[in-house]
CSV table of N, CA, C and O in Angstrom, one decimal:
chain,number,residue,atom,x,y,z
W,1,MET,N,0.8,-1.2,0.0
W,1,MET,CA,0.0,0.0,0.0
W,1,MET,C,0.9,1.3,0.0
W,1,MET,O,0.6,2.2,-0.7
W,2,PHE,N,1.9,1.3,0.8
W,2,PHE,CA,2.8,2.4,0.8
W,2,PHE,C,3.5,2.6,-0.5
W,2,PHE,O,3.8,3.7,-0.9
W,3,GLU,N,3.9,1.5,-1.2
W,3,GLU,CA,4.5,1.6,-2.5
W,3,GLU,C,3.6,2.3,-3.5
W,3,GLU,O,4.0,3.1,-4.2
W,4,SER,N,2.3,1.9,-3.5
W,4,SER,CA,1.4,2.5,-4.4
W,4,SER,C,1.2,4.0,-4.1
W,4,SER,O,1.2,4.8,-5.1
W,5,TYR,N,1.1,4.3,-2.9
W,5,TYR,CA,1.0,5.7,-2.5
W,5,TYR,C,2.3,6.5,-2.9
W,5,TYR,O,2.2,7.6,-3.4
W,6,SER,N,3.4,5.9,-2.7
W,6,SER,CA,4.7,6.5,-3.1
W,6,SER,C,4.7,6.7,-4.6
W,6,SER,O,5.2,7.8,-5.1
W,7,LEU,N,4.3,5.8,-5.4
W,7,LEU,CA,4.2,5.9,-6.8
W,7,LEU,C,3.2,7.0,-7.2
W,7,LEU,O,3.5,7.8,-8.2
W,8,PHE,N,2.1,7.1,-6.5
W,8,PHE,CA,1.1,8.2,-6.8
W,8,PHE,C,1.8,9.5,-6.5
W,8,PHE,O,1.6,10.5,-7.3
W,9,LEU,N,2.5,9.7,-5.4
W,9,LEU,CA,3.2,10.9,-5.1
W,9,LEU,C,4.2,11.2,-6.1
W,9,LEU,O,4.4,12.4,-6.4
W,10,SER,N,4.9,10.2,-6.6
W,10,SER,CA,5.9,10.5,-7.6
W,10,SER,C,5.3,11.0,-8.9
W,10,SER,O,5.8,11.9,-9.5
W,11,ALA,N,4.1,10.5,-9.2
W,11,ALA,CA,3.4,11.0,-10.4
W,11,ALA,C,3.0,12.4,-10.2
W,11,ALA,O,3.1,13.3,-11.1
W,12,LEU,N,2.6,12.7,-8.9
W,12,LEU,CA,2.2,14.1,-8.6
W,12,LEU,C,3.4,15.1,-8.7
W,12,LEU,O,3.3,16.2,-9.2
W,13,TYR,N,4.6,14.6,-8.3
W,13,TYR,CA,5.8,15.3,-8.5
W,13,TYR,C,6.0,15.7,-10.0
W,13,TYR,O,6.3,16.8,-10.3
W,14,VAL,N,5.9,14.7,-10.8
W,14,VAL,CA,6.1,14.9,-12.3
W,14,VAL,C,5.1,15.9,-12.8
W,14,VAL,O,5.4,16.9,-13.5
W,15,VAL,N,3.8,15.7,-12.5
W,15,VAL,CA,2.8,16.6,-12.9
W,15,VAL,C,3.0,18.1,-12.4
W,15,VAL,O,3.0,19.0,-13.2
W,16,GLN,N,3.3,18.2,-11.1
W,16,GLN,CA,3.6,19.5,-10.5
W,16,GLN,C,4.8,20.2,-11.2
W,16,GLN,O,4.8,21.4,-11.5
W,17,GLY,N,5.8,19.4,-11.4
W,17,GLY,CA,7.0,20.0,-12.0
W,17,GLY,C,6.8,20.4,-13.5
W,17,GLY,O,7.2,21.5,-13.9
W,18,LEU,N,6.1,19.6,-14.2
W,18,LEU,CA,5.8,19.9,-15.6
W,18,LEU,C,4.9,21.1,-15.7
W,18,LEU,O,5.0,22.0,-16.6
W,19,LEU,N,3.9,21.2,-14.8
W,19,LEU,CA,3.0,22.4,-14.8
W,19,LEU,C,3.8,23.6,-14.4
W,19,LEU,O,3.6,24.7,-15.0
W,20,GLY,N,4.7,23.5,-13.5
W,20,GLY,CA,5.6,24.6,-13.1
W,20,GLY,C,6.4,25.1,-14.3
W,20,GLY,O,6.6,26.3,-14.5
W,21,LEU,N,7.0,24.2,-15.0
W,21,LEU,CA,7.8,24.5,-16.2
W,21,LEU,C,6.9,25.2,-17.3
W,21,LEU,O,7.3,26.2,-17.9
W,22,PHE,N,5.7,24.7,-17.5
W,22,PHE,CA,4.8,25.3,-18.5
W,22,PHE,C,4.4,26.7,-18.0
W,22,PHE,O,4.3,27.6,-18.8
W,23,GLU,N,4.1,26.8,-16.8
W,23,GLU,CA,3.7,28.1,-16.2
W,23,GLU,C,4.8,29.1,-16.4
W,23,GLU,O,4.5,30.3,-16.6
W,24,GLN,N,6.1,28.8,-16.3
W,24,GLN,CA,7.2,29.7,-16.4
W,24,GLN,C,7.1,30.4,-17.8
W,24,GLN,O,7.5,31.5,-17.9
W,25,ARG,N,6.7,29.6,-18.8
W,25,ARG,CA,6.6,30.2,-20.2
W,25,ARG,C,5.6,31.2,-20.3
W,25,ARG,O,5.6,32.0,-21.2
W,26,LEU,N,4.5,31.2,-19.4
W,26,LEU,CA,3.4,32.1,-19.6
W,26,LEU,C,3.5,33.4,-18.9
W,26,LEU,O,2.8,34.3,-19.1
W,27,TYR,N,4.5,33.5,-18.0
W,27,TYR,CA,4.7,34.8,-17.3
W,27,TYR,C,5.3,35.8,-18.2
W,27,TYR,O,6.2,35.6,-19.1
W,28,THR,N,4.9,37.1,-18.1
W,28,THR,CA,5.4,38.2,-18.8
W,28,THR,C,6.7,38.6,-18.2
W,28,THR,O,7.0,38.3,-17.1
W,29,ASP,N,7.5,39.4,-18.9
W,29,ASP,CA,8.7,39.9,-18.4
W,29,ASP,C,8.5,40.9,-17.2
W,29,ASP,O,9.3,40.9,-16.3
W,30,THR,N,7.4,41.6,-17.3
W,30,THR,CA,7.0,42.5,-16.2
W,30,THR,C,6.8,41.7,-14.9
W,30,THR,O,7.2,42.0,-13.8
W,31,GLN,N,6.0,40.6,-15.0
W,31,GLN,CA,5.7,39.7,-13.9
W,31,GLN,C,7.0,39.1,-13.3
W,31,GLN,O,7.2,39.1,-12.1
W,32,ARG,N,7.9,38.6,-14.2
W,32,ARG,CA,9.2,38.1,-13.7
W,32,ARG,C,10.0,39.1,-13.0
W,32,ARG,O,10.8,38.8,-12.1
W,33,ALA,N,10.0,40.4,-13.5
W,33,ALA,CA,10.8,41.5,-13.0
W,33,ALA,C,10.3,41.8,-11.5
W,33,ALA,O,11.1,42.3,-10.7
W,34,ARG,N,9.1,41.5,-11.2
W,34,ARG,CA,8.6,41.8,-9.9
W,34,ARG,C,9.2,40.9,-8.8
W,34,ARG,O,9.3,41.2,-7.6
W,35,ALA,N,9.5,39.7,-9.3
W,35,ALA,CA,10.1,38.6,-8.3
W,35,ALA,C,11.1,37.8,-9.1
W,35,ALA,O,10.9,36.6,-9.3
W,36,PRO,N,12.3,38.4,-9.4
W,36,PRO,CA,13.3,37.7,-10.2
W,36,PRO,C,13.8,36.5,-9.4
W,36,PRO,O,14.0,35.4,-10.0
W,37,LEU,N,14.1,36.6,-8.2
W,37,LEU,CA,14.7,35.5,-7.4
W,37,LEU,C,13.7,34.4,-7.2
W,37,LEU,O,14.0,33.2,-7.5
W,38,LEU,N,12.5,34.7,-6.9
W,38,LEU,CA,11.5,33.7,-6.7
W,38,LEU,C,11.1,33.0,-8.0
W,38,LEU,O,10.9,31.8,-8.0
W,39,SER,N,11.2,33.8,-9.1
W,39,SER,CA,10.9,33.2,-10.4
W,39,SER,C,12.0,32.1,-10.7
W,39,SER,O,11.7,31.1,-11.2
W,40,ARG,N,13.2,32.5,-10.5
W,40,ARG,CA,14.3,31.5,-10.7
W,40,ARG,C,14.2,30.3,-9.8
W,40,ARG,O,14.5,29.2,-10.2
W,41,VAL,N,13.9,30.6,-8.5
W,41,VAL,CA,13.8,29.5,-7.6
W,41,VAL,C,12.7,28.5,-8.0
W,41,VAL,O,12.8,27.3,-7.9
W,42,HIS,N,11.6,29.1,-8.4
W,42,HIS,CA,10.4,28.3,-8.9
W,42,HIS,C,10.8,27.5,-10.1
W,42,HIS,O,10.5,26.3,-10.2
W,43,LEU,N,11.5,28.1,-11.1
W,43,LEU,CA,12.0,27.3,-12.2
W,43,LEU,C,12.9,26.2,-11.8
W,43,LEU,O,12.7,25.0,-12.3
W,44,LEU,N,13.9,26.5,-11.0
W,44,LEU,CA,14.8,25.4,-10.6
W,44,LEU,C,14.1,24.3,-9.7
W,44,LEU,O,14.4,23.1,-9.9
W,45,SER,N,13.2,24.7,-8.9
W,45,SER,CA,12.4,23.7,-8.1
W,45,SER,C,11.5,22.9,-9.0
W,45,SER,O,11.3,21.7,-8.7
W,46,SER,N,11.0,23.5,-10.0
W,46,SER,CA,10.1,22.7,-11.0
W,46,SER,C,10.9,21.7,-11.7
W,46,SER,O,10.5,20.5,-11.9
W,47,ILE,N,12.1,22.1,-12.1
W,47,ILE,CA,13.0,21.1,-12.7
W,47,ILE,C,13.4,20.0,-11.8
W,47,ILE,O,13.3,18.8,-12.1
W,48,ALA,N,13.8,20.4,-10.5
W,48,ALA,CA,14.1,19.4,-9.5
W,48,ALA,C,13.0,18.5,-9.2
W,48,ALA,O,13.2,17.2,-9.0
W,49,ILE,N,11.8,19.0,-9.0
W,49,ILE,CA,10.6,18.2,-8.7
W,49,ILE,C,10.3,17.2,-9.8
W,49,ILE,O,10.0,16.0,-9.5
W,50,THR,N,10.5,17.6,-11.0
W,50,THR,CA,10.2,16.7,-12.1
W,50,THR,C,11.3,15.5,-12.1
W,50,THR,O,10.9,14.4,-12.2
W,51,VAL,N,12.5,15.9,-12.0
W,51,VAL,CA,13.6,14.9,-11.9
W,51,VAL,C,13.4,13.9,-10.7
W,51,VAL,O,13.5,12.7,-10.9
W,52,VAL,N,13.1,14.5,-9.6
W,52,VAL,CA,12.9,13.7,-8.4
W,52,VAL,C,11.7,12.7,-8.5
W,52,VAL,O,11.8,11.6,-8.1
W,53,GLY,N,10.7,13.2,-9.2
W,53,GLY,CA,9.5,12.4,-9.4
W,53,GLY,C,9.8,11.2,-10.3
W,53,GLY,O,9.4,10.1,-10.0
W,54,VAL,N,10.5,11.4,-11.3
W,54,VAL,CA,10.8,10.3,-12.2
W,54,VAL,C,11.8,9.4,-11.5
W,54,VAL,O,11.6,8.1,-11.6
W,55,ALA,N,12.8,9.9,-10.9
W,55,ALA,CA,13.8,9.0,-10.2
W,55,ALA,C,13.1,8.2,-9.1
W,55,ALA,O,13.4,7.0,-8.9
W,56,SER,N,12.2,8.9,-8.3
W,56,SER,CA,11.5,8.2,-7.3
W,56,SER,C,10.6,7.1,-7.8
W,56,SER,O,10.6,6.0,-7.2
W,57,ALA,N,9.9,7.3,-8.9
W,57,ALA,CA,9.1,6.3,-9.4
W,57,ALA,C,9.9,5.1,-9.8
W,57,ALA,O,9.5,3.9,-9.6
W,58,PHE,N,11.0,5.3,-10.5
W,58,PHE,CA,11.9,4.2,-10.9
W,58,PHE,C,12.5,3.5,-9.7
W,58,PHE,O,12.5,2.3,-9.6
W,59,TRP,N,12.9,4.2,-8.7
W,59,TRP,CA,13.5,3.7,-7.5
W,59,TRP,C,12.4,2.7,-6.8
W,59,TRP,O,12.7,1.6,-6.4
W,60,VAL,N,11.2,3.3,-6.5
W,60,VAL,CA,10.2,2.5,-5.8
W,60,VAL,C,9.8,1.3,-6.6
W,60,VAL,O,9.6,0.2,-6.1
W,61,ARG,N,9.7,1.5,-7.9
W,61,ARG,CA,9.3,0.4,-8.8
W,61,ARG,C,10.3,-0.8,-8.8
W,61,ARG,O,9.9,-1.9,-8.8
W,62,LEU,N,11.6,-0.4,-8.9
W,62,LEU,CA,12.6,-1.4,-9.1
W,62,LEU,C,13.1,-1.9,-7.7
W,62,LEU,O,13.4,-3.1,-7.6
W,63,SER,N,13.2,-1.1,-6.7
W,63,SER,CA,13.8,-1.5,-5.5
W,63,SER,C,12.9,-1.5,-4.3
W,63,SER,O,13.3,-2.0,-3.2
W,64,GLY,N,11.7,-1.0,-4.4
W,64,GLY,CA,10.8,-0.9,-3.3
W,64,GLY,C,11.1,0.3,-2.4
W,64,GLY,O,11.9,1.2,-2.8
W,65,LEU,N,10.4,0.4,-1.3
W,65,LEU,CA,10.5,1.6,-0.5
W,65,LEU,C,11.9,1.5,0.3
W,65,LEU,O,12.2,0.5,0.9
W,66,PRO,N,12.6,2.6,0.3
W,66,PRO,CA,13.8,2.6,1.1
W,66,PRO,C,13.6,2.7,2.6
W,66,PRO,O,14.3,2.2,3.4
W,67,THR,N,12.5,3.3,3.0
W,67,THR,CA,12.0,3.4,4.4
W,67,THR,C,10.5,3.6,4.4
W,67,THR,O,9.9,4.1,3.4
W,68,ILE,N,9.9,3.3,5.5
W,68,ILE,CA,8.5,3.4,5.6
W,68,ILE,C,8.1,4.9,5.6
W,68,ILE,O,7.0,5.3,5.4
W,69,TRP,N,9.1,5.8,5.9
W,69,TRP,CA,8.9,7.2,6.0
W,69,TRP,C,8.9,7.9,4.6
W,69,TRP,O,8.7,9.1,4.5
W,70,TYR,N,9.2,7.1,3.6
W,70,TYR,CA,9.4,7.7,2.2
W,70,TYR,C,8.2,8.5,1.8
W,70,TYR,O,8.3,9.6,1.2
W,71,PRO,N,6.9,8.0,1.9
W,71,PRO,CA,5.8,8.8,1.5
W,71,PRO,C,5.7,10.1,2.2
W,71,PRO,O,5.3,11.1,1.6
W,72,THR,N,6.1,10.2,3.5
W,72,THR,CA,6.0,11.4,4.2
W,72,THR,C,7.1,12.4,3.7
W,72,THR,O,6.8,13.6,3.5
W,73,ILE,N,8.3,11.9,3.4
W,73,ILE,CA,9.3,12.7,2.8
W,73,ILE,C,8.9,13.3,1.5
W,73,ILE,O,9.1,14.5,1.2
W,74,LEU,N,8.2,12.5,0.6
W,74,LEU,CA,7.7,13.0,-0.7
W,74,LEU,C,6.6,14.0,-0.5
W,74,LEU,O,6.6,15.0,-1.2
W,75,SER,N,5.8,13.9,0.5
W,75,SER,CA,4.7,14.9,0.8
W,75,SER,C,5.4,16.2,1.2
W,75,SER,O,4.9,17.2,0.8
W,76,CYS,N,6.4,16.2,2.0
W,76,CYS,CA,7.1,17.4,2.4
W,76,CYS,C,7.7,18.1,1.2
W,76,CYS,O,7.7,19.3,1.1
W,77,GLY,N,8.2,17.4,0.2
W,77,GLY,CA,8.8,18.0,-1.0
W,77,GLY,C,7.7,18.7,-1.8
W,77,GLY,O,8.0,19.8,-2.3
W,78,LEU,N,6.6,18.1,-1.9
W,78,LEU,CA,5.5,18.8,-2.6
W,78,LEU,C,5.1,20.1,-1.9
W,78,LEU,O,4.8,21.1,-2.5
W,79,PHE,N,5.1,20.0,-0.6
W,79,PHE,CA,4.7,21.2,0.2
W,79,PHE,C,5.7,22.3,0.0
W,79,PHE,O,5.3,23.5,-0.2
W,80,VAL,N,7.0,22.0,-0.1
W,80,VAL,CA,8.0,23.1,-0.4
W,80,VAL,C,7.7,23.7,-1.7
W,80,VAL,O,7.7,25.0,-1.8
W,81,GLN,N,7.4,22.9,-2.7
W,81,GLN,CA,7.1,23.5,-4.1
W,81,GLN,C,5.9,24.4,-4.0
W,81,GLN,O,5.9,25.4,-4.6
W,82,ILE,N,4.9,24.0,-3.3
W,82,ILE,CA,3.7,24.8,-3.2
W,82,ILE,C,3.9,26.1,-2.5
W,82,ILE,O,3.4,27.1,-2.9
W,83,VAL,N,4.7,26.1,-1.5
W,83,VAL,CA,5.1,27.3,-0.7
W,83,VAL,C,5.8,28.3,-1.6
W,83,VAL,O,5.5,29.5,-1.7
W,84,VAL,N,6.8,27.8,-2.4
W,84,VAL,CA,7.6,28.6,-3.3
W,84,VAL,C,6.6,29.2,-4.3
W,84,VAL,O,6.7,30.4,-4.6
W,85,GLN,N,5.7,28.4,-4.9
W,85,GLN,CA,4.8,28.9,-5.9
W,85,GLN,C,3.9,30.0,-5.3
W,85,GLN,O,3.6,31.0,-5.9
W,86,GLY,N,3.4,29.8,-4.1
W,86,GLY,CA,2.5,30.7,-3.5
W,86,GLY,C,3.2,32.1,-3.2
W,86,GLY,O,2.6,33.1,-3.5
W,87,ARG,N,4.4,32.0,-2.7
W,87,ARG,CA,5.1,33.3,-2.5
W,87,ARG,C,5.4,34.0,-3.8
W,87,ARG,O,5.4,35.2,-3.9
W,88,MET,N,5.7,33.2,-4.9
W,88,MET,CA,6.0,33.8,-6.1
W,88,MET,C,4.7,34.5,-6.7
W,88,MET,O,4.8,35.6,-7.2
W,89,TYR,N,3.6,33.9,-6.5
W,89,TYR,CA,2.3,34.5,-6.9
W,89,TYR,C,2.1,35.8,-6.2
W,89,TYR,O,1.7,36.8,-6.8
W,90,ARG,N,2.3,35.8,-4.9
W,90,ARG,CA,2.1,37.1,-4.1
W,90,ARG,C,3.1,38.2,-4.5
W,90,ARG,O,2.7,39.3,-4.7
W,91,ALA,N,4.3,37.8,-4.8
W,91,ALA,CA,5.3,38.8,-5.2
W,91,ALA,C,5.0,39.3,-6.6
W,91,ALA,O,5.3,40.5,-6.8
W,92,MET,N,4.5,38.5,-7.4
W,92,MET,CA,4.2,38.9,-8.8
W,92,MET,C,2.9,39.7,-8.9
W,92,MET,O,2.6,40.3,-9.9
W,93,GLY,N,2.0,39.5,-7.9
W,93,GLY,CA,0.7,40.2,-7.9
W,93,GLY,C,-0.3,39.4,-8.7
W,93,GLY,O,-1.3,40.1,-9.2
W,94,VAL,N,-0.2,38.1,-8.9
W,94,VAL,CA,-1.2,37.3,-9.6
W,94,VAL,C,-1.9,36.5,-8.5
W,94,VAL,O,-1.4,36.1,-7.5
W,95,SER,N,-3.2,36.3,-8.8
W,95,SER,CA,-4.0,35.5,-7.8
W,95,SER,C,-4.0,34.0,-8.0
W,95,SER,O,-4.4,33.3,-7.1
W,96,HIS,N,-3.7,33.6,-9.2
W,96,HIS,CA,-3.7,32.2,-9.5
W,96,HIS,C,-2.7,31.9,-10.7
W,96,HIS,O,-2.2,32.8,-11.3
W,97,SER,N,-2.6,30.6,-11.0
W,97,SER,CA,-1.7,30.2,-12.1
W,97,SER,C,-2.2,30.7,-13.5
W,97,SER,O,-3.4,30.6,-13.7
W,98,PRO,N,-1.3,31.2,-14.3
W,98,PRO,CA,-1.8,31.5,-15.7
W,98,PRO,C,-2.2,30.3,-16.5
W,98,PRO,O,-2.8,30.4,-17.5
W,99,VAL,N,-1.8,29.1,-16.0
W,99,VAL,CA,-2.2,27.9,-16.7
W,99,VAL,C,-3.7,27.7,-16.6
W,99,VAL,O,-4.4,27.3,-17.6
W,100,ILE,N,-4.3,28.1,-15.5
W,100,ILE,CA,-5.8,28.1,-15.3
W,100,ILE,C,-6.5,29.0,-16.4
W,100,ILE,O,-7.5,28.6,-17.0
W,101,ASP,N,-6.0,30.2,-16.6
W,101,ASP,CA,-6.5,31.1,-17.6
W,101,ASP,C,-6.4,30.5,-19.0
W,101,ASP,O,-7.3,30.5,-19.8
W,102,ARG,N,-5.3,29.9,-19.3
W,102,ARG,CA,-5.1,29.2,-20.6
W,102,ARG,C,-6.0,28.1,-20.8
W,102,ARG,O,-6.6,28.0,-21.9
W,103,VAL,N,-6.2,27.2,-19.9
W,103,VAL,CA,-7.1,26.1,-20.0
W,103,VAL,C,-8.5,26.6,-20.1
W,103,VAL,O,-9.3,26.1,-20.9
W,104,SER,N,-8.9,27.6,-19.3
W,104,SER,CA,-10.3,28.1,-19.3
W,104,SER,C,-10.6,28.7,-20.7
W,104,SER,O,-11.7,28.5,-21.2
W,105,ALA,N,-9.6,29.4,-21.3
W,105,ALA,CA,-9.8,30.0,-22.6
W,105,ALA,C,-10.0,29.0,-23.7
W,105,ALA,O,-10.8,29.1,-24.6
W,106,ARG,N,-9.3,27.9,-23.5
W,106,ARG,CA,-9.5,26.8,-24.5
W,106,ARG,C,-10.8,26.0,-24.4
W,106,ARG,O,-11.3,25.5,-25.4
W,107,LEU,N,-11.3,26.0,-23.2
W,107,LEU,CA,-12.5,25.2,-23.0
W,107,LEU,C,-13.7,26.0,-23.4
W,107,LEU,O,-14.8,25.5,-23.6
W,108,HIS,N,-13.6,27.4,-23.4
W,108,HIS,CA,-14.8,28.2,-23.8
W,108,HIS,C,-14.7,28.7,-25.1
W,108,HIS,O,-14.5,28.9,-26.0
């Protein structure tokens, strides 16, 4: 059960990382200028989250759980990414992800 949950969290890592990378392309230069450090940290953390998600899925699938605490550690990593993203939104003055606007425009 913990392995399945860890694989699920690994998949969330990949999705969160890829959405973060896609989101970076949608910000304007003005928005990035409002929070240059947080924008870079978000970009780097999105790359790291994606890589960790893929590596974690392979690790758990091939070798099993390294420790029973592994799902908790993965959950903390997602929390860090969410905190960075929230602070970046506040610093840029946006209320939500530009990905939501893009998806909403395509659906309507």
